[in-house]
mmCIF file with all atom_site columns, C-alpha atoms and ligand atoms in Angstrom:
data_model
loop_
_atom_site.group_PDB
_atom_site.id
_atom_site.type_symbol
_atom_site.label_atom_id
_atom_site.label_alt_id
_atom_site.label_comp_id
_atom_site.label_asym_id
_atom_site.label_entity_id
_atom_site.label_seq_id
_atom_site.pdbx_PDB_ins_code
_atom_site.Cartn_x
_atom_site.Cartn_y
_atom_site.Cartn_z
_atom_site.occupancy
_atom_site.B_iso_or_equiv
_atom_site.pdbx_formal_charge
_atom_site.auth_seq_id
_atom_site.auth_comp_id
_atom_site.auth_asym_id
_atom_site.auth_atom_id
_atom_site.pdbx_PDB_model_num
ATOM   1   C  CA  . MET Z 1 1   ? -32.466 -33.948 -14.269 1.00 68.00 ? 1246 MET Z CA  1
ATOM   2   C  CA  . LEU Z 1 2   ? -31.464 -37.294 -15.806 1.00 69.00 ? 1247 LEU Z CA  1
ATOM   3   C  CA  . GLY Z 1 3   ? -28.036 -36.942 -14.149 1.00 77.00 ? 1248 GLY Z CA  1
ATOM   4   C  CA  . ALA Z 1 4   ? -29.663 -36.477 -10.723 1.00 78.00 ? 1249 ALA Z CA  1
ATOM   5   C  CA  . LEU Z 1 5   ? -31.854 -39.529 -11.259 1.00 74.00 ? 1250 LEU Z CA  1
ATOM   6   C  CA  . ARG Z 1 6   ? -28.848 -41.597 -12.320 1.00 77.00 ? 1251 ARG Z CA  1
ATOM   7   C  CA  . LEU Z 1 7   ? -26.983 -40.408 -9.206  1.00 79.00 ? 1252 LEU Z CA  1
ATOM   8   C  CA  . LEU Z 1 8   ? -29.931 -41.392 -7.013  1.00 77.00 ? 1253 LEU Z CA  1
ATOM   9   C  CA  . LEU Z 1 9   ? -30.069 -44.851 -8.625  1.00 79.00 ? 1254 LEU Z CA  1
ATOM   10  C  CA  . ILE Z 1 10  ? -26.409 -45.298 -7.634  1.00 83.00 ? 1255 ILE Z CA  1
ATOM   11  C  CA  . LEU Z 1 11  ? -26.480 -43.626 -4.213  1.00 88.00 ? 1256 LEU Z CA  1
ATOM   12  C  CA  . LYS Z 1 12  ? -29.620 -45.289 -2.870  1.00 88.00 ? 1257 LYS Z CA  1
ATOM   13  C  CA  . PRO Z 1 13  ? -28.388 -48.935 -2.978  1.00 90.00 ? 1258 PRO Z CA  1
ATOM   14  C  CA  . LEU Z 1 14  ? -24.999 -47.648 -1.783  1.00 92.00 ? 1259 LEU Z CA  1
ATOM   15  C  CA  . ALA Z 1 15  ? -26.650 -45.941 1.209   1.00 94.00 ? 1260 ALA Z CA  1
ATOM   16  C  CA  . TYR Z 1 16  ? -28.592 -49.144 1.961   1.00 92.00 ? 1261 TYR Z CA  1
ATOM   17  C  CA  . GLY Z 1 17  ? -25.325 -51.106 1.839   1.00 94.00 ? 1262 GLY Z CA  1
ATOM   18  C  CA  . VAL Z 1 18  ? -23.492 -48.685 4.140   1.00 96.00 ? 1263 VAL Z CA  1
ATOM   19  C  CA  . ALA Z 1 19  ? -26.410 -48.607 6.618   1.00 96.00 ? 1264 ALA Z CA  1
ATOM   20  C  CA  . LEU Z 1 20  ? -26.558 -52.426 6.631   1.00 96.00 ? 1265 LEU Z CA  1
ATOM   21  C  CA  . VAL Z 1 21  ? -22.790 -52.970 7.107   1.00 97.00 ? 1266 VAL Z CA  1
ATOM   22  C  CA  . CYS Z 1 22  ? -22.468 -50.234 9.762   1.00 97.00 ? 1267 CYS Z CA  1
ATOM   23  C  CA  . GLY Z 1 23  ? -25.624 -51.465 11.485  1.00 97.00 ? 1268 GLY Z CA  1
ATOM   24  C  CA  . LEU Z 1 24  ? -24.102 -54.940 11.637  1.00 97.00 ? 1269 LEU Z CA  1
ATOM   25  C  CA  . ILE Z 1 25  ? -20.822 -53.583 13.084  1.00 97.00 ? 1270 ILE Z CA  1
ATOM   26  C  CA  . LEU Z 1 26  ? -22.764 -51.497 15.645  1.00 97.00 ? 1271 LEU Z CA  1
ATOM   27  C  CA  . THR Z 1 27  ? -24.863 -54.516 16.644  1.00 97.00 ? 1272 THR Z CA  1
ATOM   28  C  CA  . LEU Z 1 28  ? -21.964 -56.998 16.947  1.00 96.00 ? 1273 LEU Z CA  1
ATOM   29  C  CA  . SER Z 1 29  ? -19.638 -54.513 18.702  1.00 96.00 ? 1274 SER Z CA  1
ATOM   30  C  CA  . GLY Z 1 30  ? -22.480 -53.285 20.943  1.00 94.00 ? 1275 GLY Z CA  1
ATOM   31  C  CA  . PHE Z 1 31  ? -24.029 -56.582 22.054  1.00 95.00 ? 1276 PHE Z CA  1
ATOM   32  C  CA  . GLY Z 1 32  ? -21.007 -58.877 21.593  1.00 93.00 ? 1277 GLY Z CA  1
ATOM   33  C  CA  . PRO Z 1 33  ? -19.038 -57.832 24.714  1.00 92.00 ? 1278 PRO Z CA  1
ATOM   34  C  CA  . GLY Z 1 34  ? -22.184 -57.949 26.890  1.00 88.00 ? 1279 GLY Z CA  1
ATOM   35  C  CA  . LEU Z 1 35  ? -22.903 -61.536 25.737  1.00 89.00 ? 1280 LEU Z CA  1
ATOM   36  C  CA  . LEU Z 1 36  ? -19.373 -62.434 26.876  1.00 87.00 ? 1281 LEU Z CA  1
ATOM   37  C  CA  . GLY Z 1 37  ? -19.875 -60.670 30.217  1.00 87.00 ? 1282 GLY Z CA  1
ATOM   38  C  CA  . GLU Z 1 38  ? -17.577 -57.791 29.262  1.00 89.00 ? 1283 GLU Z CA  1
ATOM   39  C  CA  . ARG Z 1 39  ? -17.917 -54.062 28.544  1.00 82.00 ? 1284 ARG Z CA  1
ATOM   40  C  CA  . LEU Z 1 40  ? -17.603 -52.323 25.189  1.00 90.00 ? 1285 LEU Z CA  1
ATOM   41  C  CA  . GLN Z 1 41  ? -14.051 -50.895 25.173  1.00 91.00 ? 1286 GLN Z CA  1
ATOM   42  C  CA  . GLY Z 1 42  ? -10.772 -50.701 23.215  1.00 93.00 ? 1287 GLY Z CA  1
ATOM   43  C  CA  . PHE Z 1 43  ? -10.839 -51.719 19.541  1.00 93.00 ? 1288 PHE Z CA  1
ATOM   44  C  CA  . LEU Z 1 44  ? -14.534 -52.686 19.603  1.00 94.00 ? 1289 LEU Z CA  1
ATOM   45  C  CA  . LEU Z 1 45  ? -15.511 -49.270 21.010  1.00 94.00 ? 1290 LEU Z CA  1
ATOM   46  C  CA  . MET Z 1 46  ? -13.458 -47.637 18.239  1.00 96.00 ? 1291 MET Z CA  1
ATOM   47  C  CA  . ALA Z 1 47  ? -15.225 -49.847 15.663  1.00 96.00 ? 1292 ALA Z CA  1
ATOM   48  C  CA  . HIS Z 1 48  ? -18.566 -48.912 17.238  1.00 96.00 ? 1293 HIS Z CA  1
ATOM   49  C  CA  . MET Z 1 49  ? -17.854 -45.160 17.230  1.00 95.00 ? 1294 MET Z CA  1
ATOM   50  C  CA  . GLY Z 1 50  ? -16.173 -45.338 13.799  1.00 96.00 ? 1295 GLY Z CA  1
ATOM   51  C  CA  . SER Z 1 51  ? -19.357 -46.802 12.293  1.00 97.00 ? 1296 SER Z CA  1
ATOM   52  C  CA  . VAL Z 1 52  ? -21.574 -44.056 13.708  1.00 96.00 ? 1297 VAL Z CA  1
ATOM   53  C  CA  . PRO Z 1 53  ? -20.930 -41.204 11.168  1.00 97.00 ? 1298 PRO Z CA  1
ATOM   54  C  CA  . PRO Z 1 54  ? -21.409 -43.314 7.966   1.00 97.00 ? 1299 PRO Z CA  1
ATOM   55  C  CA  . PHE Z 1 55  ? -24.392 -45.024 9.646   1.00 97.00 ? 1300 PHE Z CA  1
ATOM   56  C  CA  . LEU Z 1 56  ? -26.122 -41.752 10.570  1.00 96.00 ? 1301 LEU Z CA  1
ATOM   57  C  CA  . LEU Z 1 57  ? -25.310 -40.192 7.157   1.00 96.00 ? 1302 LEU Z CA  1
ATOM   58  C  CA  . SER Z 1 58  ? -26.772 -43.134 5.226   1.00 95.00 ? 1303 SER Z CA  1
ATOM   59  C  CA  . VAL Z 1 59  ? -29.860 -43.231 7.481   1.00 95.00 ? 1304 VAL Z CA  1
ATOM   60  C  CA  . ALA Z 1 60  ? -30.362 -39.481 6.942   1.00 95.00 ? 1305 ALA Z CA  1
ATOM   61  C  CA  . PHE Z 1 61  ? -29.985 -39.904 3.149   1.00 93.00 ? 1306 PHE Z CA  1
ATOM   62  C  CA  . LEU Z 1 62  ? -32.444 -42.840 3.077   1.00 93.00 ? 1307 LEU Z CA  1
ATOM   63  C  CA  . SER Z 1 63  ? -34.936 -40.968 5.256   1.00 93.00 ? 1308 SER Z CA  1
ATOM   64  C  CA  . VAL Z 1 64  ? -35.102 -38.225 2.599   1.00 90.00 ? 1309 VAL Z CA  1
ATOM   65  C  CA  . THR Z 1 65  ? -34.992 -40.405 -0.515  1.00 90.00 ? 1310 THR Z CA  1
ATOM   66  C  CA  . CYS Z 1 66  ? -37.310 -43.200 0.710   1.00 89.00 ? 1311 CYS Z CA  1
ATOM   67  C  CA  . ALA Z 1 67  ? -39.904 -41.148 2.612   1.00 91.00 ? 1312 ALA Z CA  1
ATOM   68  C  CA  . LYS Z 1 68  ? -42.273 -40.972 -0.383  1.00 89.00 ? 1313 LYS Z CA  1
ATOM   69  C  CA  . GLN Z 1 69  ? -42.438 -44.759 -0.916  1.00 87.00 ? 1314 GLN Z CA  1
ATOM   70  C  CA  . HIS Z 1 70  ? -43.151 -45.216 2.798   1.00 92.00 ? 1315 HIS Z CA  1
ATOM   71  C  CA  . ASP Z 1 71  ? -45.911 -42.608 2.918   1.00 90.00 ? 1316 ASP Z CA  1
ATOM   72  C  CA  . LEU Z 1 72  ? -48.332 -44.068 5.508   1.00 89.00 ? 1317 LEU Z CA  1
ATOM   73  C  CA  . ARG Z 1 73  ? -51.185 -41.905 4.157   1.00 87.00 ? 1318 ARG Z CA  1
ATOM   74  C  CA  . GLU Z 1 74  ? -51.000 -43.788 0.873   1.00 84.00 ? 1319 GLU Z CA  1
ATOM   75  C  CA  . ARG Z 1 75  ? -50.391 -47.306 2.208   1.00 83.00 ? 1320 ARG Z CA  1
ATOM   76  C  CA  . MET Z 1 76  ? -50.071 -48.517 5.809   1.00 88.00 ? 1321 MET Z CA  1
ATOM   77  C  CA  . THR Z 1 77  ? -47.680 -51.484 5.630   1.00 89.00 ? 1322 THR Z CA  1
ATOM   78  C  CA  . LEU Z 1 78  ? -45.577 -53.211 8.313   1.00 92.00 ? 1323 LEU Z CA  1
ATOM   79  C  CA  . GLY Z 1 79  ? -42.455 -52.375 6.283   1.00 92.00 ? 1324 GLY Z CA  1
ATOM   80  C  CA  . SER Z 1 80  ? -43.322 -48.661 6.248   1.00 93.00 ? 1325 SER Z CA  1
ATOM   81  C  CA  . LEU Z 1 81  ? -44.117 -48.709 9.979   1.00 95.00 ? 1326 LEU Z CA  1
ATOM   82  C  CA  . CYS Z 1 82  ? -40.676 -50.270 10.602  1.00 95.00 ? 1327 CYS Z CA  1
ATOM   83  C  CA  . PHE Z 1 83  ? -39.085 -47.596 8.377   1.00 95.00 ? 1328 PHE Z CA  1
ATOM   84  C  CA  . TRP Z 1 84  ? -40.526 -44.723 10.429  1.00 96.00 ? 1329 TRP Z CA  1
ATOM   85  C  CA  . LEU Z 1 85  ? -39.847 -46.531 13.724  1.00 97.00 ? 1330 LEU Z CA  1
ATOM   86  C  CA  . LEU Z 1 86  ? -36.167 -46.951 12.743  1.00 97.00 ? 1331 LEU Z CA  1
ATOM   87  C  CA  . LEU Z 1 87  ? -35.900 -43.269 11.846  1.00 96.00 ? 1332 LEU Z CA  1
ATOM   88  C  CA  . GLY Z 1 88  ? -37.581 -42.275 15.104  1.00 96.00 ? 1333 GLY Z CA  1
ATOM   89  C  CA  . LEU Z 1 89  ? -35.329 -44.539 17.210  1.00 97.00 ? 1334 LEU Z CA  1
ATOM   90  C  CA  . THR Z 1 90  ? -32.143 -43.182 15.618  1.00 97.00 ? 1335 THR Z CA  1
ATOM   91  C  CA  . VAL Z 1 91  ? -32.684 -39.901 17.505  1.00 96.00 ? 1336 VAL Z CA  1
ATOM   92  C  CA  . PRO Z 1 92  ? -32.784 -41.265 21.114  1.00 97.00 ? 1337 PRO Z CA  1
ATOM   93  C  CA  . LEU Z 1 93  ? -30.150 -43.876 20.151  1.00 97.00 ? 1338 LEU Z CA  1
ATOM   94  C  CA  . THR Z 1 94  ? -27.766 -40.996 19.381  1.00 95.00 ? 1339 THR Z CA  1
ATOM   95  C  CA  . LEU Z 1 95  ? -29.020 -38.559 22.045  1.00 94.00 ? 1340 LEU Z CA  1
ATOM   96  C  CA  . THR Z 1 96  ? -28.446 -41.061 24.877  1.00 94.00 ? 1341 THR Z CA  1
ATOM   97  C  CA  . ILE Z 1 97  ? -24.749 -41.192 24.004  1.00 90.00 ? 1342 ILE Z CA  1
ATOM   98  C  CA  . LEU Z 1 98  ? -24.422 -37.438 23.326  1.00 90.00 ? 1343 LEU Z CA  1
ATOM   99  C  CA  . LEU Z 1 99  ? -26.019 -36.669 26.731  1.00 89.00 ? 1344 LEU Z CA  1
ATOM   100 C  CA  . SER Z 1 100 ? -23.726 -39.236 28.433  1.00 88.00 ? 1345 SER Z CA  1
ATOM   101 C  CA  . MET Z 1 101 ? -20.757 -37.204 27.205  1.00 86.00 ? 1346 MET Z CA  1
ATOM   102 C  CA  . PHE Z 1 102 ? -21.767 -34.194 29.306  1.00 83.00 ? 1347 PHE Z CA  1
ATOM   103 C  CA  . PRO Z 1 103 ? -21.322 -34.177 33.108  1.00 79.00 ? 1348 PRO Z CA  1
ATOM   104 C  CA  . LEU Z 1 104 ? -25.056 -33.497 33.547  1.00 71.00 ? 1349 LEU Z CA  1
ATOM   105 C  CA  . THR Z 1 105 ? -25.835 -36.566 35.608  1.00 72.00 ? 1350 THR Z CA  1
ATOM   106 C  CA  . GLY Z 1 106 ? -23.817 -38.584 38.135  1.00 81.00 ? 1351 GLY Z CA  1
ATOM   107 C  CA  . THR Z 1 107 ? -22.694 -42.178 37.634  1.00 84.00 ? 1352 THR Z CA  1
ATOM   108 C  CA  . GLU Z 1 108 ? -26.238 -43.372 38.199  1.00 86.00 ? 1353 GLU Z CA  1
ATOM   109 C  CA  . GLY Z 1 109 ? -27.564 -41.125 35.460  1.00 88.00 ? 1354 GLY Z CA  1
ATOM   110 C  CA  . LEU Z 1 110 ? -24.750 -42.232 33.134  1.00 89.00 ? 1355 LEU Z CA  1
ATOM   111 C  CA  . ASN Z 1 111 ? -25.558 -45.899 33.707  1.00 89.00 ? 1356 ASN Z CA  1
ATOM   112 C  CA  . ALA Z 1 112 ? -29.241 -45.125 33.154  1.00 93.00 ? 1357 ALA Z CA  1
ATOM   113 C  CA  . LEU Z 1 113 ? -28.389 -43.424 29.833  1.00 93.00 ? 1358 LEU Z CA  1
ATOM   114 C  CA  . LEU Z 1 114 ? -26.262 -46.395 28.730  1.00 92.00 ? 1359 LEU Z CA  1
ATOM   115 C  CA  . GLY Z 1 115 ? -28.979 -48.814 29.799  1.00 93.00 ? 1360 GLY Z CA  1
ATOM   116 C  CA  . LEU Z 1 116 ? -31.466 -46.774 27.758  1.00 96.00 ? 1361 LEU Z CA  1
ATOM   117 C  CA  . HIS Z 1 117 ? -29.081 -46.774 24.764  1.00 96.00 ? 1362 HIS Z CA  1
ATOM   118 C  CA  . GLU Z 1 118 ? -28.828 -50.568 24.977  1.00 95.00 ? 1363 GLU Z CA  1
ATOM   119 C  CA  . SER Z 1 119 ? -32.626 -51.044 25.267  1.00 97.00 ? 1364 SER Z CA  1
ATOM   120 C  CA  . ILE Z 1 120 ? -33.328 -48.699 22.344  1.00 98.00 ? 1365 ILE Z CA  1
ATOM   121 C  CA  . ALA Z 1 121 ? -30.578 -50.458 20.375  1.00 97.00 ? 1366 ALA Z CA  1
ATOM   122 C  CA  . LEU Z 1 122 ? -32.300 -53.816 20.948  1.00 97.00 ? 1367 LEU Z CA  1
ATOM   123 C  CA  . VAL Z 1 123 ? -35.656 -52.534 19.650  1.00 98.00 ? 1368 VAL Z CA  1
ATOM   124 C  CA  . PHE Z 1 124 ? -33.790 -50.887 16.751  1.00 97.00 ? 1369 PHE Z CA  1
ATOM   125 C  CA  . VAL Z 1 125 ? -32.104 -54.153 15.754  1.00 97.00 ? 1370 VAL Z CA  1
ATOM   126 C  CA  . VAL Z 1 126 ? -35.378 -56.133 15.889  1.00 97.00 ? 1371 VAL Z CA  1
ATOM   127 C  CA  . ALA Z 1 127 ? -37.165 -53.485 13.755  1.00 97.00 ? 1372 ALA Z CA  1
ATOM   128 C  CA  . ALA Z 1 128 ? -34.200 -53.362 11.339  1.00 97.00 ? 1373 ALA Z CA  1
ATOM   129 C  CA  . VAL Z 1 129 ? -34.167 -57.149 10.831  1.00 96.00 ? 1374 VAL Z CA  1
ATOM   130 C  CA  . LEU Z 1 130 ? -37.937 -57.111 10.236  1.00 96.00 ? 1375 LEU Z CA  1
ATOM   131 C  CA  . TYR Z 1 131 ? -37.608 -54.197 7.768   1.00 95.00 ? 1376 TYR Z CA  1
ATOM   132 C  CA  . VAL Z 1 132 ? -34.838 -55.953 5.795   1.00 94.00 ? 1377 VAL Z CA  1
ATOM   133 C  CA  . LEU Z 1 133 ? -36.774 -59.249 5.681   1.00 94.00 ? 1378 LEU Z CA  1
ATOM   134 C  CA  . LEU Z 1 134 ? -39.930 -57.483 4.455   1.00 93.00 ? 1379 LEU Z CA  1
ATOM   135 C  CA  . ARG Z 1 135 ? -37.935 -55.538 1.814   1.00 88.00 ? 1380 ARG Z CA  1
ATOM   136 C  CA  . VAL Z 1 136 ? -36.284 -58.734 0.536   1.00 88.00 ? 1381 VAL Z CA  1
ATOM   137 C  CA  . ARG Z 1 137 ? -39.662 -60.479 0.430   1.00 89.00 ? 1382 ARG Z CA  1
ATOM   138 C  CA  . SER Z 1 138 ? -41.403 -57.634 -1.411  1.00 87.00 ? 1383 SER Z CA  1
ATOM   139 C  CA  . LYS Z 1 139 ? -38.538 -57.457 -3.948  1.00 82.00 ? 1384 LYS Z CA  1
ATOM   140 C  CA  . ALA Z 1 140 ? -38.775 -61.258 -4.506  1.00 84.00 ? 1385 ALA Z CA  1
ATOM   141 C  CA  . THR Z 1 141 ? -42.564 -61.034 -4.971  1.00 83.00 ? 1386 THR Z CA  1
ATOM   142 C  CA  . ALA Z 1 142 ? -42.203 -58.103 -7.426  1.00 82.00 ? 1387 ALA Z CA  1
ATOM   143 C  CA  . GLN Z 1 143 ? -39.598 -60.082 -9.383  1.00 78.00 ? 1388 GLN Z CA  1
ATOM   144 C  CA  . ASP Z 1 144 ? -41.848 -63.177 -9.512  1.00 79.00 ? 1389 ASP Z CA  1
ATOM   145 C  CA  . GLU Z 1 145 ? -44.746 -61.100 -10.759 1.00 80.00 ? 1390 GLU Z CA  1
ATOM   146 C  CA  . SER Z 1 146 ? -42.649 -59.372 -13.436 1.00 81.00 ? 1391 SER Z CA  1
ATOM   147 C  CA  . GLN Z 1 147 ? -41.387 -62.807 -14.648 1.00 77.00 ? 1392 GLN Z CA  1
ATOM   148 C  CA  . LYS Z 1 148 ? -44.979 -64.176 -14.752 1.00 74.00 ? 1393 LYS Z CA  1
ATOM   149 C  CA  . GLY Z 1 149 ? -46.179 -60.963 -16.412 1.00 67.00 ? 1394 GLY Z CA  1
HETATM 150 C  C1  . HEM I 2 .   ? -27.766 -49.813 15.409  1.00 75.34 ? 2371 HEM I C1  1
HETATM 151 C  C2  . HEM I 2 .   ? -27.262 -48.934 16.207  1.00 75.34 ? 2371 HEM I C2  1
HETATM 152 C  C3  . HEM I 2 .   ? -26.589 -49.216 17.566  1.00 75.34 ? 2371 HEM I C3  1
HETATM 153 C  C4  . HEM I 2 .   ? -26.553 -50.350 18.324  1.00 75.34 ? 2371 HEM I C4  1
HETATM 154 C  C5  . HEM I 2 .   ? -27.203 -51.685 18.031  1.00 75.34 ? 2371 HEM I C5  1
HETATM 155 C  C6  . HEM I 2 .   ? -25.782 -50.046 19.529  1.00 75.34 ? 2371 HEM I C6  1
HETATM 156 C  C7  . HEM I 2 .   ? -25.564 -50.933 20.586  1.00 75.34 ? 2371 HEM I C7  1
HETATM 157 C  C8  . HEM I 2 .   ? -24.845 -50.619 21.719  1.00 75.34 ? 2371 HEM I C8  1
HETATM 158 C  C9  . HEM I 2 .   ? -24.758 -51.461 22.900  1.00 75.34 ? 2371 HEM I C9  1
HETATM 159 C  C10 . HEM I 2 .   ? -25.459 -52.787 23.069  1.00 75.34 ? 2371 HEM I C10 1
HETATM 160 C  C11 . HEM I 2 .   ? -23.941 -50.842 23.784  1.00 75.34 ? 2371 HEM I C11 1
HETATM 161 C  C12 . HEM I 2 .   ? -23.606 -51.272 25.224  1.00 75.34 ? 2371 HEM I C12 1
HETATM 162 C  C13 . HEM I 2 .   ? -22.322 -51.925 25.298  1.00 75.34 ? 2371 HEM I C13 1
HETATM 163 C  C14 . HEM I 2 .   ? -21.911 -52.218 26.739  1.00 75.34 ? 2371 HEM I C14 1
HETATM 164 O  O1  . HEM I 2 .   ? -22.539 -51.740 27.651  1.00 75.34 ? 2371 HEM I O1  1
HETATM 165 O  O2  . HEM I 2 .   ? -20.987 -52.982 26.872  1.00 75.34 ? 2371 HEM I O2  1
HETATM 166 C  C15 . HEM I 2 .   ? -23.493 -49.630 23.158  1.00 75.34 ? 2371 HEM I C15 1
HETATM 167 C  C16 . HEM I 2 .   ? -22.594 -48.781 23.749  1.00 75.34 ? 2371 HEM I C16 1
HETATM 168 C  C17 . HEM I 2 .   ? -22.220 -47.632 23.141  1.00 75.34 ? 2371 HEM I C17 1
HETATM 169 N  N1  . HEM I 2 .   ? -22.738 -47.078 21.995  1.00 75.34 ? 2371 HEM I N1  1
HETATM 170 FE FE1 . HEM I 2 .   ? -24.033 -47.910 20.738  1.00 75.34 ? 2371 HEM I FE1 1
HETATM 171 N  N2  . HEM I 2 .   ? -25.333 -48.752 19.466  1.00 75.34 ? 2371 HEM I N2  1
HETATM 172 C  C18 . HEM I 2 .   ? -25.814 -48.214 18.296  1.00 75.34 ? 2371 HEM I C18 1
HETATM 173 C  C19 . HEM I 2 .   ? -25.656 -46.943 17.830  1.00 75.34 ? 2371 HEM I C19 1
HETATM 174 C  C20 . HEM I 2 .   ? -24.841 -46.048 18.459  1.00 75.34 ? 2371 HEM I C20 1
HETATM 175 C  C21 . HEM I 2 .   ? -24.717 -44.669 18.068  1.00 75.34 ? 2371 HEM I C21 1
HETATM 176 C  C22 . HEM I 2 .   ? -25.524 -44.018 16.927  1.00 75.34 ? 2371 HEM I C22 1
HETATM 177 C  C23 . HEM I 2 .   ? -23.785 -44.117 18.883  1.00 75.34 ? 2371 HEM I C23 1
HETATM 178 C  C24 . HEM I 2 .   ? -23.238 -42.723 18.911  1.00 75.34 ? 2371 HEM I C24 1
HETATM 179 C  C25 . HEM I 2 .   ? -23.882 -41.656 18.717  1.00 75.34 ? 2371 HEM I C25 1
HETATM 180 C  C26 . HEM I 2 .   ? -23.325 -45.151 19.795  1.00 75.34 ? 2371 HEM I C26 1
HETATM 181 C  C27 . HEM I 2 .   ? -22.339 -44.993 20.764  1.00 75.34 ? 2371 HEM I C27 1
HETATM 182 C  C28 . HEM I 2 .   ? -22.095 -45.883 21.782  1.00 75.34 ? 2371 HEM I C28 1
HETATM 183 C  C29 . HEM I 2 .   ? -21.089 -45.680 22.842  1.00 75.34 ? 2371 HEM I C29 1
HETATM 184 C  C30 . HEM I 2 .   ? -20.157 -44.480 22.991  1.00 75.34 ? 2371 HEM I C30 1
HETATM 185 C  C31 . HEM I 2 .   ? -21.164 -46.783 23.682  1.00 75.34 ? 2371 HEM I C31 1
HETATM 186 C  C32 . HEM I 2 .   ? -20.252 -47.113 24.886  1.00 75.34 ? 2371 HEM I C32 1
HETATM 187 C  C33 . HEM I 2 .   ? -20.762 -46.522 26.078  1.00 75.34 ? 2371 HEM I C33 1
HETATM 188 C  C34 . HEM I 2 .   ? -19.846 -46.903 27.262  1.00 75.34 ? 2371 HEM I C34 1
HETATM 189 O  O3  . HEM I 2 .   ? -19.819 -48.070 27.654  1.00 75.34 ? 2371 HEM I O3  1
HETATM 190 O  O4  . HEM I 2 .   ? -19.203 -46.027 27.749  1.00 75.34 ? 2371 HEM I O4  1
HETATM 191 N  N3  . HEM I 2 .   ? -23.997 -46.322 19.524  1.00 75.34 ? 2371 HEM I N3  1
HETATM 192 N  N4  . HEM I 2 .   ? -24.078 -49.502 21.906  1.00 75.34 ? 2371 HEM I N4  1
#
């Protein structure tokens, strides 16, 4: 039991780190080309796709290990709302690309799927920044209180 707890204490910050770094790579590689009037292709597309598996794995791990502390029935906080929104958005964020890989829709449908991926990605990034800021603030407040205490 103690071993599992120790493992969790190591894996959780590691998963947060991986999610943060991959999220940053996905955001810069996703929105960067568009800001320069270009499309996501070549090395940046490889960086984007290469970040997806560790990103989704760390999000899945955090969704299981952090669900309890973000239980909205116990406490409804903005941070917890962001947590569940991020988890919820990860599904359509991935599905839009998976569906675009099948010849189900014509070019118009493909562009619509990519447009949807980009819009969901924008909401995801805003919610992620808010979640990280709130986590940092709550950690700083907890630290202050423990020092005063
Ligand atoms: C935080 C997460 C993510 C962000 C911020 C993000 C952002 C973006 C943006 C802005 C684009 C459009 C680029 C363009 O049109 O030039 C894009 C394209 C793409 N994204 Fe993501 N994305 C994320 C997660 C994912 C995931 C989870 C997958 C895979 C399952 C994925 C796969 C792709 C692919 C394949 C493209 C290129 C589509 C194409 O132009 O053919 N992205 N992403």
